[in-house]
Structures are given as C-alpha cells and as structure tokens.
Amino acid sequence: MKRGCIIVSAGGLLLAAALGTLFENRVFTGRFTAAEIVAGAAILLLYWGFVHLEQSADRTLLQKIGQLGLYVLLLLIALVLLEQYSGTRTWDAAGAGDAPGIVWYLVFAAAVYVTVRMLIFIQGLIFVDQSRRTSGMFYLLTVVMVLRIVQTFFTLESGPESGGFGWDREFDFSNATGVLTVLFLLLAVLNGFRCKWIHYLNRRQKIAILFAGTAVNIIAGIAGGSLAGTVTRFSITAGIFIRDTHTFFMIYSGLGLAGILLQLPSAGIMDRRMRQIRYLQNLGAELGSIIEKGELLSTSCVLAANIVNADVTWIELKAGAGYRLAWSAGLSCQYMEELPADMKADLRELIDAANPSLLINNVPRDTVCRRMAAGMVKAGSVLAAPLTFKETLRGYIYAVNHDRFGFSEENRGLFRAFADQVGVALENARLAQVSIEQEVYREELKLAHNAQMRLLPQKMPAIAGIELDAFCITANEIGGDFYDIIQVGPERTDIVIGDVSGKGASAAFYMAEMKGLVQALARHHACPVEILTEINGFVKTHFEKDTFVTMIYSMLYHRERKLVLARAGHPPVALVRRDKAEWLEPAGIGLGLATNDIMTRILKKQELSLVEGDTIVYLTDGLIEARNRDGEEFGEDRLKHILLDMDDLPAADASGLIRGHMQAFIGDVPQHDDVTLFILRLPADAPNNKERD
Amino acid sequence: MSEFEVTRKDVDDISIVYLKGYLDAHTAPEFETALQQLVDEERVKIVVNLAKLAYISSAGLGVFMGFIEDIRQKDGDIKLAEPTEKVFRVFDLLGFPVLYEIVSKESEAVDKYKKG
C-alpha cells in the first residue's frame, strides 16, 4: 500500500514535469524525445502504483463504474467549457486561445490520470477468476499499446497536427501502423471475452450495471475522442495512450454489456441457484456441528422437508444386512414400517441407479411405488437420494409430497446435494462418537493405573536400623510388576517382589491377585519356599497356561538381622557389602511353570546374616533389560557398577540414583517393560536397636 | 525395533523352528501361530533354534508354556537349541532347564528325537 503511494506520487511528479516541458516547448516541427520518454515513464509509474493501490477494493462494481463515469464526465465538461471559453477546439500554434495555458495543462494531466484509472479498472475486471493465459493476453495488449505509441512517434513526420488521426492513417498498411492497429483491435476484442465477473452479479446488479455501463460507455466514447485529439497536439505519448485506452474501454465494456444483456433472461434462475448453494453451504456447517446422531437425524428430516417443500420425510440407515427406519418427520413411523419390504427394496435399487436423485412424479401410476399411495399417507410424489460418505452407502433419505408433481426437476439436484451433506454429517457424528469412546477408554485406563498403584505399599514401615525404599514405573498404564511389604509380628517383615508375565490388563489383574495371595499366606508360613509353592499351585490351577509369575519372597528378621529368601524364577537380588556386589541366586523356578512336586524339589532358600553397611537390591527384569536408542541393554554389570559407587547413600537417595541412571540411559526411548526396584539398607552408623522391645 | 522372524524346516518327523530377532509381547503371536500350525499338522517333535534370537520377554517365554503340556501329551516335545549366552541366562533364571531340554547344537536335539 505504502509502496503504491510512493510510486503514484513519483509518477505524478514525472508526469507534471514531462507535460510541463512539452507544453512550454512544443514547436510543431520538432520532437521532444526526452520529454516524451519521461511522459511515457510517468504513465507507466502511475499505472504500476495504482495496481498496488487498487488492491483494497471494498467498493462494489457499480460504485466503481459510477466513479469512473463521473471522472470522465467532469473531464468532458471541463474540455467543453475550455473550448467555449477559448473559442478553439484545440490548443494550437497561436497559443491556448483565450484560456490560460495552465488550465489546458491541468485538464491534460487530469485526462492522463483518469485514463490510467480506467485501464486499471478494466484490468481488475479481466483478472476476475483469471488463468495464466488471461493475464498474458492483457499484458500483450499493453505491449501493443506501447508499440503503437513508439511507432506513431517515429512516423509522424512534421509534428502531430499534420499527421492526422483519422482511421485512414490507422489502417495505413504501407508501414507498421496498420498491422499494429489490427493487432490492437484483435487483442482488445479477445480481452473483451474475459468477463467472468458477470457470473457473480445477481439479477438486480446486472440490470443496474447494464444501464450505468451503457451511460459511461457513451461518455467515454465522446470524451476519449475529444481528449485524445487535443492532448496529442502536444504529447504523442499521452494522446495515444488516452485514445487507445478509451477505445479498449469501449470495446471491453461493449462486449461486457452485451454479455449481461444475453444473460438477463436466465439471471433469475441463476440467482435462485446461487441462493440454494449458499443455503446448502450454511446447512452443511450447521449439520456438521451436530455430533449427537439422533439430533442429527431429526434435524436432517426437518431441513429436508423445508428445502424441497415435502410433507413427509424419513431416513433409513443400514443395519446389518438390511435397513432400519432411523427417523421420520411429518408422520408416525408406522407408515414407513408397514410399506411392503419388496417395494422398499425395489425403490432402493431405483435410487442407486438414479442421478442425481430419484424423482417419481406420479406415485399412484408408478409401477414400483403404486402401493405407497394405498398406505396411510396420500403419497403423490416421491423424492429419494442415497446417504453416502466417500462411496460408502450409509442409508437413504426420502421425501413425500401429497400432490402429484409436487417436486420440481430442480429439487432433484438440491435434494441430492442435501443428502450428501447429511452423509458427511453422519460420518462426522460417528467420528466424534469414536473419539469420545476413546477418551472414555483412556480415562478408564488412568483409573485402572491409579487403582493398581494403590495396591503397592503407600509408605514404608519404620524399622529401627533399617532403611527401605522402592519405585515402580509402569511402561503402559497398567502392568504386571509388583512389590509388597508385610509386617508379620513385631520381629518379622516380609519383602516380596514379583512380575506377572505378559502385559496390560490381564497381567494387572493377576498382579492384584498376587497381592491378595501374598498378604494371606504370609501369616501362615514361616518359610519362603512354602509360600512360593502355595502360590505356584494357585497360579498353575487358576491362571492361563501361558501365564507365569516370577517372585522373590524374603523374610527379614529384625532382631537377628537375618534375611531368608527364596527365588521363583525371578532375577536375583544384589547384595552390596563393603566394596563388593554379588548376586544372590538360589535355585528356583517360575511360578506356574511346573507342578508343586517339582517346585519343592527345585526351590532352595538362602539365609543371609546382615551386617551394618549392607545394601540389598531387589529388582525386576525391566531394569536389566531397559534398552537405549542403540538397542543396548542396561544390563547386570552396569547396575553392579552403580551399586559399588554408591558408598553410604541412604536408601532413598540410592533408589533415586539408580532411577536417574536408568532414565539417562534409555533417554527418550519409550520404556517397553515395567521397572521396579526395592532397596533395603542397614546404615553403617545406625544406632543399636536390639533393645527396642 | 521389534523385528522378528519365524522360519521352519521339516526333517522327517522333526520340525525345526528358527527364531530371529526380538520375541516380545508384540511378536509372540507370530511364534504362537507357528507352533499352533505344527500342532495342527500333528508334527509334535519340535526343535526351536534360538541362535538368532536376540531377546525374549516373559510373553515370549509364555508361548512355550502354552504349548508344552499339549505337545507332551501327544508324545512330542519342544527342545531348545543353540541359545546365545544372553538368552540362555533368561531361560536359566526362570528355571527352564528343569523343564525343557536345552542343547548347544541343533543336531544334538535332532539326534535325541531319533534315538527315541
């Protein structure tokens, strides 16, 4: 916008300078090449600047025509007055007649200005709905106009007034003049056919523009001739520009007006179509916003009745192999349901074959639908269309009018267009429903996750001289890892860690079952092997064949500082004592893999006397098997190194450290298994707690 | 990431199943289908070659358990051959060597079937 202003100003200044020079110095026998070039450049600049300025066009076409007409009319009046006053029709060798030179000068400048506006105006119209060829054609015309100016300048022999501007000279084929004229007229006519703007006018606008346009055309015709003749006397560039542009304007507007005239008879129908299209567009938006299916169907039935002026409408939707009546408006469902099934099937076939929609004008005489008229409804005519989305048939929509010939041909297209909108809206509603269900599912998973997390110990029991800490990170919302701490009497605390095979909901259910089982069995047994064997029997009997559980069951005796543990197929426990870390791996087998007989034979318990400074680390395979981006596993060795480097960290810090190491190791790779870790530690400087009870 | 492949070779009445890549919860169904196919064909003398198996998760281990009883009832067996050190460690921790024959050479497993 700003750039446009600057260019226009520059063009205006140049034009003033050029015309001023020409005006002051014009000697009829001489040519002022420099000044003419400056004038030409000025016109180009003005044109270019206006192209930038004209972009913000909020005025209607009629207003624009009116404005242009007013400008041209004012010019014409100014010119006539000037002629009257000066007593001469043209500015000539004797001077500007009685009128002061400056007045002529101003009128000429104004004429150039208005003509540039005129060219821009035509360009704007031509470029409506433009294709690449459209703009090419227009620019070709402007090039020819420039050539005509240059050519005229060099062929006029002794000043403009002797050259004459009659059509004799224009069609002089002894030089390029004639050829250029023919080319100019041809291009002007070709550009004249680019008038798509007419299609966007309604009937009233067309009539208004027809009258206004004709008036402006006549005015421009008169003004163009007078102005061009006068201006050319002192500037060939400006003069020819004015004349050619006005000629072009007359040709273009003449053809455009003829186009409007031809379209006037059908303008009413066009208007109705446009209104219908707009109505359908609004309808589409309205239907698209309804996501509740019932509401969508009822709204569609009511709207369908309004659109084609029907008495009864209904929608049937695919249900399994057949169809079911989904909604109706204007009548109880009974009527539609009582229609004979074979007739309905025949009707559907007809609808599938019909394009754009099926119209039966005379139901009582129709071979297929005759029986419809015999029902509860006085059915005179029927309109029906399929409800589809992307080639998929969803159902059909029907409209019935009591009168025969109650629907027009035009209703057929409209009804189909409406049916298509309903098809899209139905799909929208379905998608919305799916996404709501998914949201509910996610919400439920979250609840399941929270419930599962609550199954884990909420806080560690306080045991003098012993620190406990744990974490459990699930890979999905719910998983199969678990750990538990059961205080069995004042002197014994059982620590259990386990992992149910598989993932997801089933693993989570089994995990919850394990928790209950462990809690119940702990109080009745004093040996971890016994407890594990009991659980094995349960898993073997009640769990699915391919599901098993790995577990470490350990009993911590406070007073004796003794840990008794058994391992059922679970990754071993790490013992960190002084500067050594070792894996405690008593023989064992996963729960649910074998019979209790084998179990008791294989399972071995291990007893361990704890000393101050000992750290025991329980974990699940998720930690050892955690993988980084390169597919490398976290591994037992890496863990061992971390454990050895921990020095005398409190249990909580130690678990935090391991967790940090693991997360740094996997980076942004999604965790693929649950990771659980439990730490038991006897601080080296712990107060003696033997006198606790 | 979970690239996994199951191929099979039949030698007389013995079928050798080759596992390759990652056997986890996502790929376990593929292995399950392969075993089910063998059971359906009444080919129950099975050797699973683990030489190219990079990883096995609990869901993968579960597949063996899902079939073993059924197959043994039909006088067949699943023998495991040529596990890598890492995969053997997983089997060993779980106590599989008590329940399954795990051998270091595929031919060894085949010979055991042949000797009856």
Short mmCIF file of C-alpha atoms in Angstrom, two decimals, chain A residues 2 40 157 258 269 518 587 657:
data_model
loop_
_atom_site.label_atom_id
_atom_site.label_comp_id
_atom_site.label_asym_id
_atom_site.label_seq_id
_atom_site.Cartn_x
_atom_site.Cartn_y
_atom_site.Cartn_z
CA LYS A 2 2.74 2.41 1.02
CA GLY A 40 5.73 7.54 -21.01
CA GLU A 157 6.60 13.49 -39.97
CA ALA A 258 -23.73 -7.46 -24.43
CA ILE A 269 -32.69 -18.85 -12.26
CA VAL A 518 0.84 -62.99 49.42
CA ALA A 587 17.94 -72.28 42.68
CA LEU A 657 20.31 -42.53 41.83
#
